[in-house]
Every structure is written in structure tokens, then in C-alpha cells.
Short mmCIF file of C-alpha atoms in Angstrom, two decimals:
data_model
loop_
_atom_site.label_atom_id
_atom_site.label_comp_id
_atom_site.label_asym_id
_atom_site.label_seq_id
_atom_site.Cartn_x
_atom_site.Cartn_y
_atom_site.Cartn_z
CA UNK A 1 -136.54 37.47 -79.74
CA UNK A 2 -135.54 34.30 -81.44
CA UNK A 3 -134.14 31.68 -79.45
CA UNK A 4 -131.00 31.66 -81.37
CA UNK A 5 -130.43 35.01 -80.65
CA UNK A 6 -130.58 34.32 -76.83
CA UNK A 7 -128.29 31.75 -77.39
CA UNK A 8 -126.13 34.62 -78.60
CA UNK A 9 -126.47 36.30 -75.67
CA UNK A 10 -124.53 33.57 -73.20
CA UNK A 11 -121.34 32.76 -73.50
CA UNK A 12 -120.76 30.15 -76.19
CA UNK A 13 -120.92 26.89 -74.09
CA UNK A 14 -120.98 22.81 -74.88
CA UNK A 15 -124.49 23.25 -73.76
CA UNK A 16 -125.83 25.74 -76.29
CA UNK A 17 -124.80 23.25 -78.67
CA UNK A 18 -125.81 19.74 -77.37
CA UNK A 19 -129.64 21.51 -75.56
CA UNK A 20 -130.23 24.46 -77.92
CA UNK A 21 -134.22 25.28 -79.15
CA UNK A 22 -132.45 25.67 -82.34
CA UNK A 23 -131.03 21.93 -82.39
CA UNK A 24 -134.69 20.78 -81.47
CA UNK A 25 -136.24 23.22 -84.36
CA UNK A 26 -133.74 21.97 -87.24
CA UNK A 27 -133.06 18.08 -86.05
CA UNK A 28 -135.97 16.80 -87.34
CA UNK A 29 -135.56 18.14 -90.83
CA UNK A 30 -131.52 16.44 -90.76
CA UNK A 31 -132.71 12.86 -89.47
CA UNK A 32 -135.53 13.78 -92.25
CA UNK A 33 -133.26 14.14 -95.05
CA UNK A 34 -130.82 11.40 -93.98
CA UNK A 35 -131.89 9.48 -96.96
CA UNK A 36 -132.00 12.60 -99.52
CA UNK A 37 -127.99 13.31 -98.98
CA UNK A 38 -126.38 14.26 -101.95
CA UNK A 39 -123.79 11.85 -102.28
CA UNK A 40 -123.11 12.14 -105.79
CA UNK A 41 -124.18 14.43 -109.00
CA UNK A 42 -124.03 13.55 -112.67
CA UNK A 43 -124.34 17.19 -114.04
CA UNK A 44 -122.40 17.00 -116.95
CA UNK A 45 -125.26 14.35 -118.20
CA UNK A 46 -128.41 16.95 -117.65
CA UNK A 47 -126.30 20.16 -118.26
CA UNK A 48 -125.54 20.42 -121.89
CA UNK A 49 -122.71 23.12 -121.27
CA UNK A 50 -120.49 21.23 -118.82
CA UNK A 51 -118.03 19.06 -120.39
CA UNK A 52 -116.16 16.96 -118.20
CA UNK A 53 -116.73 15.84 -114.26
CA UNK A 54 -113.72 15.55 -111.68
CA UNK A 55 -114.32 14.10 -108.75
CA UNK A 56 -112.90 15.33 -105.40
CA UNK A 57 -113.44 13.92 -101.88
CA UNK A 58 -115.95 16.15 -101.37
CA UNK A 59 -116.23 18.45 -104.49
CA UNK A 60 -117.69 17.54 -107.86
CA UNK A 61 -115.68 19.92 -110.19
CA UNK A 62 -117.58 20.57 -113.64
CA UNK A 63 -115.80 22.00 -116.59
CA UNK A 64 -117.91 25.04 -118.29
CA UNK A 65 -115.50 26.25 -120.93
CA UNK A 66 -114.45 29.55 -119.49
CA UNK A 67 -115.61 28.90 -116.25
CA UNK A 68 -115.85 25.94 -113.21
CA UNK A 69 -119.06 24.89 -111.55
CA UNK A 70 -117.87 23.43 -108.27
CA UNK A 71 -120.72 21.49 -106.53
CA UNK A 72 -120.17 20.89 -103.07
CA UNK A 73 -121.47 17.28 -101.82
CA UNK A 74 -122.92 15.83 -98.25
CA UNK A 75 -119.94 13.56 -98.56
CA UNK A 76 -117.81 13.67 -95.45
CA UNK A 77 -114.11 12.81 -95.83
CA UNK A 78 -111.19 12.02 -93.35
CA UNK A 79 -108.32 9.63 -93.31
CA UNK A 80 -108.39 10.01 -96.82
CA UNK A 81 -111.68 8.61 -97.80
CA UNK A 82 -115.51 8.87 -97.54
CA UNK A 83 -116.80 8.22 -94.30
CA UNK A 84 -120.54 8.97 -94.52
CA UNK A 85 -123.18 11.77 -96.18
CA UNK A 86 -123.98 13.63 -93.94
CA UNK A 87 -127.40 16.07 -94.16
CA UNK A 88 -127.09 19.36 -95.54
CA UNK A 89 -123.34 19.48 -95.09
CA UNK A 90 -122.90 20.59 -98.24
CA UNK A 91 -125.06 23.63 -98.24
CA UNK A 92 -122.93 24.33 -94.96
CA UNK A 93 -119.63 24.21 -96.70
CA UNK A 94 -120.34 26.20 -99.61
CA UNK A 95 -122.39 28.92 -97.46
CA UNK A 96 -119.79 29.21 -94.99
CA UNK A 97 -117.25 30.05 -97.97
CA UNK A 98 -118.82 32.00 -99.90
CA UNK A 99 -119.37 34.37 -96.04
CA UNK A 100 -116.02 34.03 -95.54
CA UNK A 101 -114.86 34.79 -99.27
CA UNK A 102 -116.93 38.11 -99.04
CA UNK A 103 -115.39 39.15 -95.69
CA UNK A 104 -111.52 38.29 -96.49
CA UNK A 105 -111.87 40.78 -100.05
CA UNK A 106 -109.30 43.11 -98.23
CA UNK A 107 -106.98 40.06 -97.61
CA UNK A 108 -107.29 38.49 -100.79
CA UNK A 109 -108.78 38.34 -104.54
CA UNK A 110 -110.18 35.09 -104.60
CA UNK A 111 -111.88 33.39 -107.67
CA UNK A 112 -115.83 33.11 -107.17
CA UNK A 113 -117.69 34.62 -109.74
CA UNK A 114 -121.45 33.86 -108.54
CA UNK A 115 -123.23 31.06 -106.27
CA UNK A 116 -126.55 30.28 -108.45
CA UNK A 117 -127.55 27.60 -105.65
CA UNK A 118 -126.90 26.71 -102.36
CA UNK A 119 -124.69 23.46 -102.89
CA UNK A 120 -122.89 25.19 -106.05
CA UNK A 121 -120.18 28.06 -106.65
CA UNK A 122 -119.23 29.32 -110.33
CA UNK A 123 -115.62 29.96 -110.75
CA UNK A 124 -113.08 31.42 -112.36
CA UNK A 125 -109.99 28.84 -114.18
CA UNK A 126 -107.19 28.99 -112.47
CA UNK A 127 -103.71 27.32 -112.91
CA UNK A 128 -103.72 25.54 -109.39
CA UNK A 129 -100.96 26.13 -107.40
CA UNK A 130 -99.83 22.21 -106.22
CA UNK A 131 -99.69 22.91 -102.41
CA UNK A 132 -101.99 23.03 -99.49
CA UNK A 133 -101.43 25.86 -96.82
CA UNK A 134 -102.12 24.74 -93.62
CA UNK A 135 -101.57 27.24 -90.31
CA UNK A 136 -101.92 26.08 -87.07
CA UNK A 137 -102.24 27.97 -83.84
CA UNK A 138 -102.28 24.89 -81.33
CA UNK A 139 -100.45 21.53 -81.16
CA UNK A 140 -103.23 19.05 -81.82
CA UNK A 141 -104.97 16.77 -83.90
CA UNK A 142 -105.09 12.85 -84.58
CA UNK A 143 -104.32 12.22 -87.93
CA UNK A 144 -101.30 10.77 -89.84
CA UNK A 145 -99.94 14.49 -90.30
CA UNK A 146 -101.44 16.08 -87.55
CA UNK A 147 -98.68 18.70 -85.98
CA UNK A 148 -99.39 16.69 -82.35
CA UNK A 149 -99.32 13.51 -83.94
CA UNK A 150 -95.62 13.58 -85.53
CA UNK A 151 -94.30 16.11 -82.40
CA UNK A 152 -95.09 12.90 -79.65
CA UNK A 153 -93.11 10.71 -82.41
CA UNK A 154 -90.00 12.69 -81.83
CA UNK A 155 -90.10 15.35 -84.67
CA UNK A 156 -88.68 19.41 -83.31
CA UNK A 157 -88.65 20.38 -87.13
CA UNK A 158 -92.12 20.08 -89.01
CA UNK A 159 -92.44 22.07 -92.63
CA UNK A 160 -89.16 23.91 -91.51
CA UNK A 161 -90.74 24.96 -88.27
CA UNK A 162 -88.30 24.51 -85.13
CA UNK A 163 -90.53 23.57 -82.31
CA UNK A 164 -89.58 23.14 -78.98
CA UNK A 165 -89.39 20.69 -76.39
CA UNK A 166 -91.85 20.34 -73.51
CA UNK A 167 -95.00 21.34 -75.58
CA UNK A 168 -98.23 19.00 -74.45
CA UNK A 169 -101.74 18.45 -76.71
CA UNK A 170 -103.46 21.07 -76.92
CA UNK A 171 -101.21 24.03 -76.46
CA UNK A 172 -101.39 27.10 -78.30
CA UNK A 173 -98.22 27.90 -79.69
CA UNK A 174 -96.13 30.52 -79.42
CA UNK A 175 -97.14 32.22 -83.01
CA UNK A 176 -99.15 30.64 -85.85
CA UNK A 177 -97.18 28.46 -88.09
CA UNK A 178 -97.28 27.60 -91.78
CA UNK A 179 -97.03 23.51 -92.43
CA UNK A 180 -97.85 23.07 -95.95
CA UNK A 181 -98.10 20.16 -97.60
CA UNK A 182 -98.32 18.98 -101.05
CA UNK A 183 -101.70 17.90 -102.89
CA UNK A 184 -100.96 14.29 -103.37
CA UNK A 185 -103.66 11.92 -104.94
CA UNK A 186 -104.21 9.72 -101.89
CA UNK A 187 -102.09 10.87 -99.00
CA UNK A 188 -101.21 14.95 -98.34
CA UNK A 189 -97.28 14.76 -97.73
CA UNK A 190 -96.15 17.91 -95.56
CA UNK A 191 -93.05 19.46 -97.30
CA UNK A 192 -90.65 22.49 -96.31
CA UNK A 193 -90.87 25.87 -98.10
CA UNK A 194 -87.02 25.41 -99.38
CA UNK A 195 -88.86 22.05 -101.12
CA UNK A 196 -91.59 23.17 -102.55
CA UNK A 197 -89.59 25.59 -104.49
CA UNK A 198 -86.79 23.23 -105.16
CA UNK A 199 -89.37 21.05 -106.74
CA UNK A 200 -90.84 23.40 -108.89
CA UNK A 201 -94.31 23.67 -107.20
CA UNK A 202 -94.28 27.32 -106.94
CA UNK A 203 -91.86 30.21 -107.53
CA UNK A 204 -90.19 31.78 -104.42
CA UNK A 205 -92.83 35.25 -105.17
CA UNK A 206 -95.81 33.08 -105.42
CA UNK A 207 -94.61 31.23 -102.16
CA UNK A 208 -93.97 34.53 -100.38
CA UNK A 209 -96.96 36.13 -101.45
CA UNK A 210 -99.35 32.67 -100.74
CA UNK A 211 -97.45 32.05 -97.40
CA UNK A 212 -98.09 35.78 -96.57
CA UNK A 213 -101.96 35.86 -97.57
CA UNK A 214 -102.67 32.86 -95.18
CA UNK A 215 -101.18 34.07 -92.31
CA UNK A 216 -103.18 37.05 -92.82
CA UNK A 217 -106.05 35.32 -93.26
CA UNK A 218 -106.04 32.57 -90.47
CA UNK A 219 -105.17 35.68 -88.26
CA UNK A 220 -108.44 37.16 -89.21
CA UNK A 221 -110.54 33.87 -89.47
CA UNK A 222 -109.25 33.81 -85.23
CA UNK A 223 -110.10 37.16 -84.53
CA UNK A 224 -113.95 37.13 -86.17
CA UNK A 225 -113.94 33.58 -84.26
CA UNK A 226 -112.80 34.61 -80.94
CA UNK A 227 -115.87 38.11 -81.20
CA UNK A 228 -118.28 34.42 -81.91
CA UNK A 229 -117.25 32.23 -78.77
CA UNK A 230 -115.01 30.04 -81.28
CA UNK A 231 -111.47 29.56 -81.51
CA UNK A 232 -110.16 28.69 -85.29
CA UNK A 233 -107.62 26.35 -84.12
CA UNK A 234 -105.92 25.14 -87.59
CA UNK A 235 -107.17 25.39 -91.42
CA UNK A 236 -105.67 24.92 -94.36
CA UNK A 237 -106.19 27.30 -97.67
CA UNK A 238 -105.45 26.79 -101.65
CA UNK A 239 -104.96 28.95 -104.28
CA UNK A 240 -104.22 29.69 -108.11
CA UNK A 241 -103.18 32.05 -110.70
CA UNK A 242 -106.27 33.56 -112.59
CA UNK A 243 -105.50 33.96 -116.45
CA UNK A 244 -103.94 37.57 -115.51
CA UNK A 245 -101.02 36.38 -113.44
CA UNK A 246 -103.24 37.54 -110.07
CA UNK A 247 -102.75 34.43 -107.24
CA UNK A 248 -106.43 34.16 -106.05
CA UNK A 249 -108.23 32.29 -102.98
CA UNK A 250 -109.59 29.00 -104.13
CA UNK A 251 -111.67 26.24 -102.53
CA UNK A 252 -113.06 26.84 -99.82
CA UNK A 253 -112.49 29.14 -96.34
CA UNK A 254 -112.57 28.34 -92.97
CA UNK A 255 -115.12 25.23 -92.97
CA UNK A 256 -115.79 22.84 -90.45
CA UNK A 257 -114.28 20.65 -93.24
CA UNK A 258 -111.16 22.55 -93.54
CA UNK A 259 -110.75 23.80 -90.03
CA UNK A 260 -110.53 22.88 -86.38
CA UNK A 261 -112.94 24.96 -84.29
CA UNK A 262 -112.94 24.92 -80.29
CA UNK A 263 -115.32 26.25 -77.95
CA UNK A 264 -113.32 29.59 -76.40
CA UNK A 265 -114.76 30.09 -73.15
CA UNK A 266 -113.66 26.39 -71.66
CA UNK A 267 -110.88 25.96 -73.30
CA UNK A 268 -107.68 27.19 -70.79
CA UNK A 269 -110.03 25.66 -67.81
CA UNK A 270 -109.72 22.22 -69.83
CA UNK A 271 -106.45 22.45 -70.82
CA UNK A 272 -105.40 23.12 -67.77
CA UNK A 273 -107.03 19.77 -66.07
CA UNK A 274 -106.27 18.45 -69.12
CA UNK A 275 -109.03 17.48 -70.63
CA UNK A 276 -109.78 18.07 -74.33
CA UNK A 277 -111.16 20.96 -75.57
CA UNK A 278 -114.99 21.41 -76.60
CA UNK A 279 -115.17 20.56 -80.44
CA UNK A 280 -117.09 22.16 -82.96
CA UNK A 281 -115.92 20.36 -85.92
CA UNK A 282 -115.55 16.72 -87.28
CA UNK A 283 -113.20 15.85 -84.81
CA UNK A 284 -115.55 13.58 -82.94
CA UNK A 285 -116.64 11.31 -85.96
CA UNK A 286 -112.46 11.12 -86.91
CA UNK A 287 -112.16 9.75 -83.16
CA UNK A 288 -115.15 7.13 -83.63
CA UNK A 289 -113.44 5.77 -86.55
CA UNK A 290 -110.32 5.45 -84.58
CA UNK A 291 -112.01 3.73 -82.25
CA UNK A 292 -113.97 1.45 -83.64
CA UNK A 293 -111.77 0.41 -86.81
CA UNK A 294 -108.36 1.47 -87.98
CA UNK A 295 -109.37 3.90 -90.82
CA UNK A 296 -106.08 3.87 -92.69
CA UNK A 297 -105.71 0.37 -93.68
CA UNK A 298 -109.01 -1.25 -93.29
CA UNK A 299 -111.06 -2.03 -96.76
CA UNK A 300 -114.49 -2.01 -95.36
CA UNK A 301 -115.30 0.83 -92.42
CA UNK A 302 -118.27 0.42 -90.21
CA UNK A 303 -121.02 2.58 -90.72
CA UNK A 304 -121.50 5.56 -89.17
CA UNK A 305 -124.30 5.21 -86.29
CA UNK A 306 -127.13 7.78 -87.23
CA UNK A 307 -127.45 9.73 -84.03
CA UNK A 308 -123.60 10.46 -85.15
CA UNK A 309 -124.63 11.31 -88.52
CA UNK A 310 -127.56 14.30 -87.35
CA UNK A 311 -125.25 15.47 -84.54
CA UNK A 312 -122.70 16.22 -87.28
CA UNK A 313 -124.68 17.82 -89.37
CA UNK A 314 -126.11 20.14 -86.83
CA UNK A 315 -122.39 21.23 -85.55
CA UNK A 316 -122.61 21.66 -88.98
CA UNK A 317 -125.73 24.11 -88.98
CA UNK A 318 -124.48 25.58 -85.45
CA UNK A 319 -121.28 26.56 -86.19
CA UNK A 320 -122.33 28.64 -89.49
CA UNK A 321 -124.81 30.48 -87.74
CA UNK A 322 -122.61 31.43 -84.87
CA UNK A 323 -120.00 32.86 -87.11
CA UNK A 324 -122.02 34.43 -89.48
CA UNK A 325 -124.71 35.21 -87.40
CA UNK A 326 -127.49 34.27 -90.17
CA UNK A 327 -130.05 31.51 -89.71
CA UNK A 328 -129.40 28.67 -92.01
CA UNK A 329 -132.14 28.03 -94.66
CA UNK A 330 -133.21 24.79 -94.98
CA UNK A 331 -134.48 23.94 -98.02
CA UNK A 332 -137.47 22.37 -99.12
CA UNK A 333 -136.97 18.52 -100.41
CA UNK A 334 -139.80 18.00 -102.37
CA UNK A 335 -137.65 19.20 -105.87
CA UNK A 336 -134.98 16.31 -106.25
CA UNK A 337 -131.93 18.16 -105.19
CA UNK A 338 -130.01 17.29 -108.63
CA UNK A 339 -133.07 18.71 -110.39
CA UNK A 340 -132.73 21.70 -108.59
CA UNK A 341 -128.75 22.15 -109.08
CA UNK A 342 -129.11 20.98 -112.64
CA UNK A 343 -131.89 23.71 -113.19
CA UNK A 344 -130.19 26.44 -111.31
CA UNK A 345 -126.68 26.30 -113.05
CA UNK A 346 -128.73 26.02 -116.48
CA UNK A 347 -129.86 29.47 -115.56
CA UNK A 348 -126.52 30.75 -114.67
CA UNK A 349 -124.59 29.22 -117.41
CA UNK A 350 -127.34 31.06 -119.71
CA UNK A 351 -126.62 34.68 -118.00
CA UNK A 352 -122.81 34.46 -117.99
CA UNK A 353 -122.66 33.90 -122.07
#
């Protein structure tokens, strides 16, 4: 029996994660491949059928006529900019969607038409709908717009959400709550239901039916993470209109990018002494920014230390394979990644005409 499945065995602890065989098996291929991050692709100049390049924070979106080629990147974002590349997190992203895509089909059509590599998903076009949806379960976070953040400023009415008094960090809320916000170029700005509709981002059916879908899904995305050890604490989810009127699930689902993930089995003891929860996410690097520059408004950030860099990208690695309970494939760097993307959506592109 494999060691991860042991690991299974046990209830998910801090310790499986930080003393794991697994971490010891795969850590030497992430500080290998430090150097090999892909950080940036330049398809549209060895692809002949992609057209145009747009570049997200961590996305490289590729125009292919009828279709999008969405290559996801090592590049890790917060605050609203690139922090670091961190090893194989892109493989992780896109992996981790594409599971979760497949199991939320009952939930929601969502737009991927075929993953020809492991860093790249084929799409269909969508008109995209202007708005993030983010739920949240538990009053936390650190950020600008985190729900904790603006509650200890003083705010009882977030997204048109009435909270009340007396709630501390950490606490899981009474029932999951929708705080959207709208998909500014810079900075997300939260924004009320009655706005977003005032303002013409959606109509009130596409709100009702979007707001309704990720409910339903972060409900799920708790329940398949609670049977893992995990608790999804928050997420956020985006979607479109395919070219049939059908509002689809975009993006990605449920990532370590998108979502807040605590160990379950420590949590209410922690909380309790109050002490913050065990993280499986990127909650630590956000806090070592924090701490060691102000990530907002300074122009040059420190670098990343490298022991935080390979301890990322193996919370990375863990937290796929305890929710999908695969083992992730590393792949073999001796084909230059972009030659290997390029080579693999060439193929694709050829097979969808």
C-alpha cells in the first residue's frame, strides 16, 4: 500500500502535510524545477491558429476563432499582483478544475470542451458575465475585501448581507453567503445584488440563476471536502452565456487559487483557543508579504524565500490529491514546457476543425 494511501487512512492532520513520504518523494522534483516555472507563454507566436494573447494574473487566454485555449501559468497572484512562480502550480490549477468541472455536471453546464495538456483547457466563447461570485462560509481572511477584514472596520452590511454583531475571526457563519464583487482591472470592488443589476452587469434571471448555481455548488465543493479532511472555507466562481443563451461555469473551480481550504479535524479545537486554523492554501505566503512589506502600495516586493516557494507548491500537490484522491503526475522536464503546450494544442486545434 502506497504511502499516500496510509496517509488517507489518519485523520487529515498539519502533520500529514508538513512530514508526509509523499512530500519527501515529490520535493525534490519542485526545488528541481524551480528554475523551469512557466512564468509566461508566447503561443500565439508558435501556434499559427491562435490569434490574439490576453493576459490574466494567472491565465494566458488565446483566441482560436471558435474556440479559447486558456493556459494556466506557475504565476502566483495576491494583493493584486504577481508574487512569485511557483513549481507545477499550474498543472495543479488546471487539474483540480477540470476534477471539479466533471463532478459539478449535475450542478452546472460549464464551458470546457477538452484539456489537450496538463497546463491547458480548450473552451467554449462565452459572453462573460462582469461579476465574480464569491460565497463564504466563515468570517476570515486578510485582504483589502476580505469579509473579516471590512467586519473589524465597522461594516454589519457587506454585498447586502446583514451580519451581526459579536462575530470573531474565524467563525463559521450562520449560512453561506453570496459577496460578489465586480471584475475590475486592478482592484475587485464588492457590490450588492440590487447594484449589479442597476448597473447593467447582469439581468435579474441571470443573477438569480448564477447566485443560485454557486450556492449549490460551494455547498457541494464543502461536502466532498469535509468526506477529504478539508473544509472549503470561501471561493469565488465566474461564468458566461455560451452562444445558445445557456449561463455556463467558467474559469476555474475550487482551487487553492480560488479558495480557502482548512484542515477539518483541528479546526473547532483552534478556534476555540483561538488560534488560527491549519491552512491548506496560499494563505501563508499572503501573510509573509504582509509581514515583510506592505503589498498594496509598495513598487518593488521582496522575493519570495525558496523554502516558501516548494512548500507552496507541494500544498499545492497535497491538496489535489486529497480531494481527488489521484496521485499527481509529474511530468518529465526534459521537453521545454512551451514546446510541449505549443505541440499539444497544435494537435487539438487540428482535431476540433
Amino acid at each position: 500500500m502506497s504511502s499516500h494511501n496510509q496517509n488517507q487512512q489518519q485523520p487529515l492532520s498539519l502533520d500529514v502535510l508538513i512530514n508526509s513520504k509523499r512530500k519527501e518523494e515529490v520535493f525534490g522534483d519542485i526545488k528541481s524545477s524551480i528554475s523551469d516555472c512557466l512564468s509566461e507563454t508566447n503561443l500565439h507566436l508558435t501556434v499559427p491558429a491562435l490569434k490574439s494573447k490576453i493576459r490574466g494574473k494567472v491565465r494566458d487566454i488565446y483566441d482560436a476563432g471558435d474556440y479559447l485555449v486558456l493556459v494556466t501559468t506557475d504565476r502566483q497572484s495576491a494583493f493584486d499582483r504577481i508574487l512569485a512562480s511557483i513549481p507545477f502550480k499550474g498543472q495543479v490549477l488546471n487539474e483540480t478544475s477540470l476534477w471539479w468541472f466533471d463532478q459539478t455536471r449535475h450542478i452546472t453546464s460549464n464551458a470546457v470542451l477538452s484539456a489537450p495538456d496538463k497546463n491547458v483547457t480548450i473552451a467554449k466563447k462565452c459572453s462573460v458575465f462582469p461579476v465574480e461570485f464569491v460565497v463564504r462560509g466563515f468570517v476570515t481572511g486578510s485582504t483589502d475585501t476580505s469579509l473579516w477584514t471590512v467586519y473589524k472596520n465597522g461594516s454589519r452590511n457587506y454585498c447586502g448581507n446583514a451580519l451581526p454583531d459579536g462575530l470573531v475571526k474565524n467563525q463559521k457563519l450562520h449560512a453561506n453567503i453570496l459577496t460578489p464583487t465586480t471584475k475590475a482591472e486592478d482592484h475587485d470592488v464588492p457590490v450588492t445584488p440590487d447594484e449589479i443589476i442597476k448597473l447593467g452587469l447582469m439581468t435579474e434571471a441571470e443573477l438569480d440563476e448564477a447566485s443560485r448555481k454557486a450556492l449549490s455548488l460551494f455547498e457541494y465543493g464543502q461536502r466532498v471536502a469535509l468526506e477529504h479532511g478539508l473544509i472549503l472555507v470561501d471561493t469565488k466562481y465566474e461564468f458566461g452565456k455560451g452562444s445558445d443563451g445557456q449561463i455556463l461555469l467558467i474559469d476555474e473551480v475550487h482551487t487553492p487559487d480560488s479558495s480557502r481550504y482548512w484542515i477539518a479535524h483541528s479546526y473547532e479545537e483552534r478556534f476555540q483557543n483561538g488560534l488560527e486554523p491549519e491552512n491548506v492554501d496560499k494563505e501563508f505566503l499572503r501573510l509573509w508579504f504582509r509581514d515583510h512589506c506592505n503589498p498594496y502600495e509598495d513598487e518593488v516586493l521582496p522575493d519570495a524565500p525558496e523554502e516558501l516557494i516548494c512548500e507552496l507548491s507541494w500544498r499545492y500537490i497535497f491538496l489535489y490529491e486529497t480531494i481527488t484522491k489521484s496521485r499527481f503526475d509529474v511530468l518529465s522536464t526534459k521537453e521545454p514546457v512551451h514546446d510541449r503546450i505549443s505541440r499539444n494544442i497544435l494537435s487539438a486545434l487540428s482535431a476540433l476543425k
